[in-house]
Coordinates of C-alpha atoms in Angstrom, one line a residue:
M1 CA 131.9 80.7 156.3
E2 CA 133.7 81.0 152.9
N3 CA 137.4 80.5 153.2
R4 CA 139.0 82.6 150.5
E5 CA 142.7 82.3 149.9
Y6 CA 142.7 85.3 147.7
K7 CA 140.9 88.6 147.9
D8 CA 139.9 91.3 145.4
S9 CA 141.1 94.8 145.9
M10 CA 138.7 97.6 146.5
F11 CA 139.6 99.0 143.1
K12 CA 138.8 95.8 141.4
D13 CA 135.5 95.4 143.3
L14 CA 134.5 99.0 142.6
F15 CA 135.3 99.0 138.9
S16 CA 133.9 95.5 138.3
I17 CA 130.4 97.1 138.6
P18 CA 129.3 97.5 135.0
K19 CA 128.3 101.1 135.3
N20 CA 131.7 102.0 136.8
S21 CA 133.6 99.8 134.2
A22 CA 132.1 101.7 131.3
E23 CA 132.8 105.0 133.0
L24 CA 136.4 104.2 133.6
I25 CA 137.1 102.7 130.1
N26 CA 135.4 105.8 128.4
A27 CA 137.8 108.0 130.5
L28 CA 140.8 106.0 129.5
L29 CA 140.0 105.7 125.8
D30 CA 137.9 108.9 125.3
T31 CA 135.0 106.8 124.0
N32 CA 131.3 106.6 124.7
Y33 CA 130.7 102.9 125.4
K34 CA 127.6 101.7 127.1
E35 CA 127.6 99.0 129.8
E36 CA 126.4 96.4 127.2
D37 CA 129.4 97.3 124.9
I38 CA 131.9 96.0 127.5
E39 CA 132.6 92.5 128.7
N40 CA 134.6 91.7 131.8
V41 CA 137.1 89.1 130.8
T42 CA 139.4 89.3 133.8
L43 CA 141.6 86.2 134.4
S44 CA 142.2 84.9 137.9
N45 CA 145.5 84.0 139.5
V46 CA 147.8 85.6 137.0
L47 CA 149.4 88.8 138.3
R48 CA 149.5 88.3 142.0
K49 CA 149.0 85.6 144.6
D50 CA 147.7 87.8 147.5
I51 CA 145.3 90.3 146.1
Y52 CA 143.4 90.2 142.8
N53 CA 143.9 93.7 141.6
D54 CA 143.8 93.2 137.9
L55 CA 141.0 93.9 135.5
A56 CA 140.5 93.1 131.8
F57 CA 137.7 94.2 129.6
L58 CA 136.8 93.4 126.0
T59 CA 135.0 96.2 124.1
K60 CA 132.6 95.9 121.2
E61 CA 135.4 97.3 119.0
N62 CA 137.5 94.3 119.9
E63 CA 139.8 96.2 122.2
L64 CA 141.3 94.3 125.1
I65 CA 141.8 96.7 128.0
V66 CA 144.1 95.4 130.8
L67 CA 144.2 97.4 134.0
I68 CA 146.2 97.0 137.2
E69 CA 145.7 99.1 140.3
H70 CA 149.0 99.4 142.0
Q71 CA 149.4 101.2 145.3
S72 CA 152.3 103.6 146.0
T73 CA 155.5 103.3 144.0
L74 CA 155.2 102.0 140.4
N75 CA 156.7 98.6 139.8
C76 CA 159.1 98.9 136.8
N77 CA 158.2 95.3 135.8
M78 CA 154.6 96.2 135.0
P79 CA 155.2 95.8 131.2
L80 CA 156.5 92.3 131.7
R81 CA 153.6 91.4 134.0
M82 CA 151.2 92.8 131.4
L83 CA 152.9 90.7 128.7
L84 CA 152.5 87.5 130.8
Y85 CA 148.8 88.4 131.4
L86 CA 148.3 89.0 127.7
V87 CA 149.8 85.7 126.7
D88 CA 147.4 83.9 129.1
E89 CA 144.4 86.0 127.8
Y90 CA 145.2 85.2 124.2
K91 CA 145.6 81.5 125.0
R92 CA 142.2 81.6 126.6
I93 CA 140.7 83.1 123.5
I94 CA 142.4 80.6 121.2
D95 CA 141.3 77.6 123.3
A96 CA 137.8 78.9 123.7
N97 CA 137.3 79.4 120.0
D98 CA 139.2 76.2 119.0
L99 CA 141.6 78.2 116.8
N100 CA 144.4 76.5 115.0
L101 CA 147.7 78.3 115.1
Y102 CA 149.2 76.0 112.4
R103 CA 146.7 76.8 109.6
N104 CA 147.4 79.5 107.2
T105 CA 144.3 81.5 108.1
L106 CA 145.1 84.7 110.0
I107 CA 143.8 84.7 113.5
S108 CA 142.2 87.9 114.6
L109 CA 142.9 89.0 118.1
P110 CA 141.7 91.9 120.3
T111 CA 143.9 95.0 120.2
P112 CA 145.5 95.2 123.6
K113 CA 145.8 98.5 125.6
F114 CA 147.5 98.6 129.0
F115 CA 147.0 100.9 131.9
V116 CA 148.1 101.2 135.5
I117 CA 146.1 103.2 138.1
Y118 CA 148.2 104.1 141.1
T119 CA 148.3 106.5 144.1
N120 CA 151.4 108.4 145.1
E121 CA 151.4 111.8 146.6
Q122 CA 154.9 112.7 145.2
A123 CA 155.0 111.1 141.8
Q124 CA 154.1 112.8 138.5
E125 CA 150.5 112.5 137.2
Q126 CA 151.2 110.3 134.1
Q127 CA 154.1 108.3 132.7
V128 CA 154.7 105.4 130.3
L129 CA 156.6 102.2 131.1
K130 CA 158.1 100.2 128.2
L131 CA 158.9 96.5 128.0
S132 CA 162.0 97.3 125.8
D133 CA 163.7 98.7 128.9
C134 CA 164.0 95.1 130.1
F135 CA 166.1 94.1 127.1
Q136 CA 169.9 94.4 126.9
G137 CA 170.0 95.0 123.1
E138 CA 167.9 96.7 120.4
T139 CA 164.5 95.2 119.6
S140 CA 161.5 95.8 117.4
F141 CA 159.3 94.3 120.1
E142 CA 157.5 96.8 122.4
L143 CA 154.7 96.9 124.9
E144 CA 153.8 100.2 126.5
V145 CA 151.9 100.7 129.7
V146 CA 150.3 104.1 130.4
C147 CA 150.3 104.9 134.2
Y148 CA 148.0 107.4 135.8
N149 CA 148.6 108.7 139.3
I150 CA 145.0 109.5 140.4
L151 CA 146.1 111.5 143.4
K152 CA 147.3 114.2 140.9
S153 CA 145.1 116.2 138.6
N154 CA 144.7 114.4 135.3
I155 CA 142.3 113.5 132.5
L156 CA 140.9 110.4 134.4
G157 CA 139.7 112.5 137.3
E158 CA 138.1 115.0 134.9
K159 CA 136.2 112.4 133.0
S160 CA 135.4 109.8 135.6
K161 CA 133.5 110.9 138.8
T162 CA 134.0 107.5 140.3
I163 CA 137.8 107.6 139.8
Q164 CA 137.8 111.1 141.4
E165 CA 135.8 109.9 144.4
Y166 CA 137.9 106.8 144.8
A167 CA 141.0 109.0 144.8
T168 CA 139.4 111.2 147.4
F169 CA 138.8 108.2 149.6
I170 CA 142.4 107.0 149.3
Q171 CA 143.7 110.4 150.0
L172 CA 141.7 110.7 153.1
V173 CA 143.1 107.4 154.3
F174 CA 146.6 108.8 153.7
T175 CA 145.7 112.0 155.5
H176 CA 144.5 110.2 158.6
L177 CA 147.5 107.9 158.7
K178 CA 149.7 111.0 158.8
E179 CA 147.7 112.0 161.9
K180 CA 149.1 109.0 163.6
M181 CA 145.9 107.0 163.4
S182 CA 146.1 103.2 163.1
L183 CA 145.3 101.7 159.8
K184 CA 141.9 100.6 161.1
Q185 CA 141.1 104.0 162.5
A186 CA 142.2 105.8 159.3
I187 CA 140.0 103.6 157.0
E188 CA 137.0 104.0 159.3
K189 CA 137.5 107.8 159.6
A190 CA 137.8 108.1 155.8
M191 CA 134.6 106.1 155.3
E192 CA 132.8 108.4 157.7
D193 CA 134.2 111.5 155.9
C194 CA 133.0 110.2 152.6
Q195 CA 129.6 109.3 153.8
R196 CA 129.1 112.8 155.1
S197 CA 130.2 114.4 151.8
G198 CA 128.4 111.9 149.6
T199 CA 131.6 110.5 148.2
L200 CA 131.1 106.9 146.9
E201 CA 128.0 107.1 149.1
T202 CA 126.0 104.1 147.8
Y203 CA 129.1 101.9 147.4
L204 CA 130.4 102.5 150.9
K205 CA 127.0 102.1 152.4
N206 CA 126.4 98.7 150.8
R207 CA 129.9 97.4 151.1
R208 CA 131.2 98.9 154.4
S209 CA 132.6 95.8 156.0
E210 CA 134.0 94.4 152.7
V211 CA 135.7 97.7 151.9
F212 CA 137.5 97.7 155.2
D213 CA 138.8 94.2 154.7
M214 CA 139.9 94.8 151.1
L215 CA 141.6 98.1 151.8
A216 CA 143.2 97.0 155.0
L217 CA 144.8 94.0 153.1
E218 CA 146.0 96.3 150.3
F219 CA 147.6 98.8 152.6
D220 CA 149.2 96.0 154.7
I221 CA 150.9 94.6 151.6
D222 CA 151.5 97.6 149.4
K223 CA 152.0 100.4 151.9
L224 CA 153.2 99.2 155.2
Q225 CA 155.4 96.3 154.1
E226 CA 157.2 98.1 151.2
A227 CA 160.4 100.1 151.8
S228 CA 159.8 103.8 151.5
Y229 CA 162.2 106.2 149.9
A230 CA 163.3 107.3 153.4
D231 CA 164.3 103.7 154.2
G232 CA 166.1 103.1 150.8
I233 CA 165.0 102.1 147.3
E234 CA 164.6 98.4 146.7
E235 CA 167.7 96.8 145.2
G236 CA 165.8 95.3 142.3
L237 CA 164.5 98.8 141.2
L238 CA 168.0 100.2 141.2
L239 CA 169.3 97.2 139.2
A240 CA 166.7 98.0 136.6
A241 CA 167.9 101.6 136.6
K242 CA 171.5 100.4 136.1
K243 CA 170.5 98.3 133.1
M244 CA 168.6 101.3 131.5
I245 CA 171.6 103.6 132.0
E246 CA 173.9 101.0 130.4
K247 CA 171.6 101.0 127.4
G248 CA 172.1 104.7 127.0
K249 CA 169.3 106.3 128.9
S250 CA 170.2 109.4 130.9
Y251 CA 169.9 109.6 134.7
E252 CA 167.0 112.1 134.2
E253 CA 165.1 109.8 131.9
V254 CA 165.5 106.8 134.2
S255 CA 164.4 108.8 137.2
K256 CA 161.2 109.8 135.5
I257 CA 160.5 106.3 134.1
L258 CA 161.0 104.5 137.4
D259 CA 159.9 107.3 139.7
I260 CA 163.2 107.2 141.6
P261 CA 165.0 110.3 142.8
Q262 CA 168.0 110.9 140.4
Q263 CA 170.3 111.3 143.4
S264 CA 169.5 107.8 144.6
I265 CA 170.4 106.4 141.2
E266 CA 173.7 108.3 141.1
N267 CA 174.6 107.2 144.6
Y268 CA 173.8 103.6 143.7
M269 CA 176.0 103.8 140.6
K270 CA 178.9 105.3 142.7
R271 CA 178.6 102.5 145.3
K272 CA 178.9 100.0 142.4
N273 CA 181.9 101.9 141.0
L274 CA 180.1 102.3 137.7

């Protein structure tokens, strides 16, 4: 039996299928790429050490699309994680093509575009995270990550049937968890519901046991082991909010960017006597 130290997420497994890859990228970019126009160039072992939930694609127009699926609350460090991923991806391209950085010939690189797909029943449907929020001073260096909450109505669900069905499946798991089912029961019930309605029908039929393993691991790590807002916001996220406020952003702006209740930020700042 194969002993895998790392596991793909369901999202990565589903959207690594060429047909689904093209559909998702076309929804993100408003393009009409065919399967053969897109190459999966995902790197391994870069963003996380427990689940591979990152995807990267190179289009025929030399666009490098980097995607992360992130369950629940957005991680404010996504832009920094994307930057580290991009550095590794560009290094791979430079090494593979034996390019010389010290020659005076301009090296042409794919144009990067960054996205996060996440699932949160309370958060807004779309927001942008910026790398510059990490910096203490002014800078001309920027990296933006567009984040889509697929549990809310947005352009992705309208343009991608697979995204819409994936979101339906995840929502069903949430619903059954609220009914006090165990995680195992909730996933199994959601799969049964989807099979009856024809949602992700072929995928779930062919990958039933794998889907359970992948999704159970995701929820264990991202849902059940993370502190919820009811139990308090993580100290690191509030520290990031503090830095952004010190740089001149308003409480309202920080609340929207980090998806933290404004009152929680204000209470934290008061506790710190700031």
